[in-house]
Amino acid sequence: MKIQFNYNNKTVIGSLENNPASQEFLAMLPLTVKLEDYGSVEKIALLPSKLNKTNTMAAITPVAGDIAYYIPWGNLAIFRQDFRYSPGLVRLGRIEEGLESLQQPGSVEIHITRVENE
């Protein structure tokens, strides 16, 4: 399933993996959240509720473009750079187009939606 992030007349396209956490995230859409810098490595946003983490690997070594869920805080994370092995992270999917627009520092309100089949 593809999703898109819309903000400031920009669109970022991602695809979700087929796991319970991704399916639950998809069920939350459409969703508007505040995306903020967390260091220089990732952008994060708090979700309205925690995601299901059963049957999902809860430790990954994220790479630039990964869309993930951080279990301890209950937040969405979009990795702008590669990072070290991280317990508590569940990979939800990947950014396919537009990662470069997320390299800009600062907070932004984004609207996340499904991309309907054409």
CSV table of C-alpha atoms in Angstrom, one decimal:
chain,number,residue,atom,x,y,z
A,1,MET,CA,0.0,0.0,0.0
A,2,LYS,CA,1.3,3.4,-0.9
A,3,ILE,CA,0.9,6.5,1.3
A,4,GLN,CA,1.6,10.2,0.7
A,5,PHE,CA,2.8,13.0,3.0
A,6,ASN,CA,1.5,16.4,1.9
A,7,TYR,CA,2.9,19.7,3.3
A,8,ASN,CA,3.8,23.2,2.0
A,9,ASN,CA,2.8,22.2,-1.6
A,10,LYS,CA,5.2,19.2,-1.5
A,11,THR,CA,4.4,15.5,-1.7
A,12,VAL,CA,6.4,12.6,-0.4
A,13,ILE,CA,5.4,9.1,-1.5
A,14,GLY,CA,6.0,6.0,0.6
A,15,SER,CA,5.1,2.3,0.6
A,16,LEU,CA,4.1,0.3,3.7
A,17,GLU,CA,5.2,-3.2,4.6
A,18,ASN,CA,2.6,-5.9,5.3
A,19,ASN,CA,2.8,-6.3,9.1
A,20,PRO,CA,0.3,-5.7,11.9
A,21,ALA,CA,1.8,-2.3,12.9
A,22,SER,CA,1.7,-1.0,9.3
A,23,GLN,CA,-1.9,-2.2,8.9
A,24,GLU,CA,-2.9,-0.4,12.1
A,25,PHE,CA,-1.1,2.8,11.0
A,26,LEU,CA,-2.9,2.6,7.6
A,27,ALA,CA,-6.2,2.4,9.4
A,28,MET,CA,-5.5,5.7,11.1
A,29,LEU,CA,-5.3,7.5,7.8
A,30,PRO,CA,-6.1,10.2,6.8
A,31,LEU,CA,-4.1,11.8,9.6
A,32,THR,CA,-2.6,15.3,10.2
A,33,VAL,CA,0.4,15.4,12.5
A,34,LYS,CA,3.3,17.8,13.4
A,35,LEU,CA,6.6,16.4,12.0
A,36,GLU,CA,9.6,17.6,14.0
A,37,ASP,CA,13.3,17.2,13.8
A,38,TYR,CA,14.9,14.7,16.2
A,39,GLY,CA,18.5,15.4,15.9
A,40,SER,CA,19.7,15.5,12.4
A,41,VAL,CA,18.9,11.8,11.7
A,42,GLU,CA,15.1,11.7,11.7
A,43,LYS,CA,11.8,13.5,11.7
A,44,ILE,CA,9.3,12.3,14.3
A,45,ALA,CA,5.5,12.8,14.9
A,46,LEU,CA,3.3,11.7,17.8
A,47,LEU,CA,0.5,9.5,16.7
A,48,PRO,CA,-3.0,9.7,18.2
A,49,SER,CA,-2.7,6.1,19.6
A,50,LYS,CA,-0.2,3.4,20.0
A,51,LEU,CA,0.2,0.8,17.3
A,52,ASN,CA,0.0,-3.0,17.6
A,53,LYS,CA,3.5,-4.5,17.8
A,54,THR,CA,2.7,-8.2,17.8
A,55,ASN,CA,4.2,-10.4,15.2
A,56,THR,CA,6.5,-7.6,14.2
A,57,MET,CA,10.3,-7.4,14.5
A,58,ALA,CA,10.9,-4.7,17.2
A,59,ALA,CA,14.5,-3.9,16.4
A,60,ILE,CA,16.0,-2.7,13.2
A,61,THR,CA,19.0,-0.9,11.7
A,62,PRO,CA,17.3,2.0,10.0
A,63,VAL,CA,18.5,3.5,6.8
A,64,ALA,CA,17.7,6.8,5.1
A,65,GLY,CA,14.1,6.6,3.8
A,66,ASP,CA,12.8,4.2,6.4
A,67,ILE,CA,9.4,4.9,7.9
A,68,ALA,CA,9.3,3.4,11.4
A,69,TYR,CA,7.4,3.3,14.7
A,70,TYR,CA,9.2,3.7,18.0
A,71,ILE,CA,7.4,1.6,20.5
A,72,PRO,CA,8.6,3.3,23.8
A,73,TRP,CA,7.3,6.7,22.8
A,74,GLY,CA,4.5,5.7,20.4
A,75,ASN,CA,5.8,8.0,17.6
A,76,LEU,CA,6.3,7.8,13.8
A,77,ALA,CA,9.9,8.3,12.6
A,78,ILE,CA,11.1,9.0,9.1
A,79,PHE,CA,14.9,8.5,8.9
A,80,ARG,CA,16.8,11.1,6.9
A,81,GLN,CA,20.1,9.4,7.5
A,82,ASP,CA,21.3,5.8,8.2
A,83,PHE,CA,21.3,5.0,11.9
A,84,ARG,CA,22.6,2.3,14.3
A,85,TYR,CA,20.8,-0.9,15.3
A,86,SER,CA,17.9,0.3,17.5
A,87,PRO,CA,15.7,-1.9,19.8
A,88,GLY,CA,12.1,-0.7,20.0
A,89,LEU,CA,11.9,0.3,16.3
A,90,VAL,CA,9.4,-1.4,14.0
A,91,ARG,CA,9.8,-0.8,10.2
A,92,LEU,CA,6.5,0.4,8.7
A,93,GLY,CA,7.7,1.1,5.2
A,94,ARG,CA,10.0,3.2,3.0
A,95,ILE,CA,10.0,6.6,1.3
A,96,GLU,CA,10.0,6.0,-2.4
A,97,GLU,CA,9.9,9.6,-3.7
A,98,GLY,CA,10.6,13.0,-2.1
A,99,LEU,CA,13.0,12.2,0.8
A,100,GLU,CA,15.1,15.2,-0.1
A,101,SER,CA,12.3,17.5,0.8
A,102,LEU,CA,12.3,16.2,4.3
A,103,GLN,CA,16.0,17.2,4.7
A,104,GLN,CA,14.9,20.7,5.5
A,105,PRO,CA,15.3,21.6,9.2
A,106,GLY,CA,12.3,22.6,11.3
A,107,SER,CA,8.8,21.5,12.2
A,108,VAL,CA,6.0,21.2,9.7
A,109,GLU,CA,2.3,20.1,9.8
A,110,ILE,CA,1.8,17.2,7.4
A,111,HIS,CA,-1.3,15.4,6.1
A,112,ILE,CA,-0.8,11.7,5.6
A,113,THR,CA,-3.2,9.8,3.3
A,114,ARG,CA,-3.5,6.6,1.3
A,115,VAL,CA,-2.6,6.7,-2.3
A,116,GLU,CA,-5.6,5.2,-4.1
A,117,ASN,CA,-5.0,2.7,-7.0
A,118,GLU,CA,-5.1,4.4,-10.3
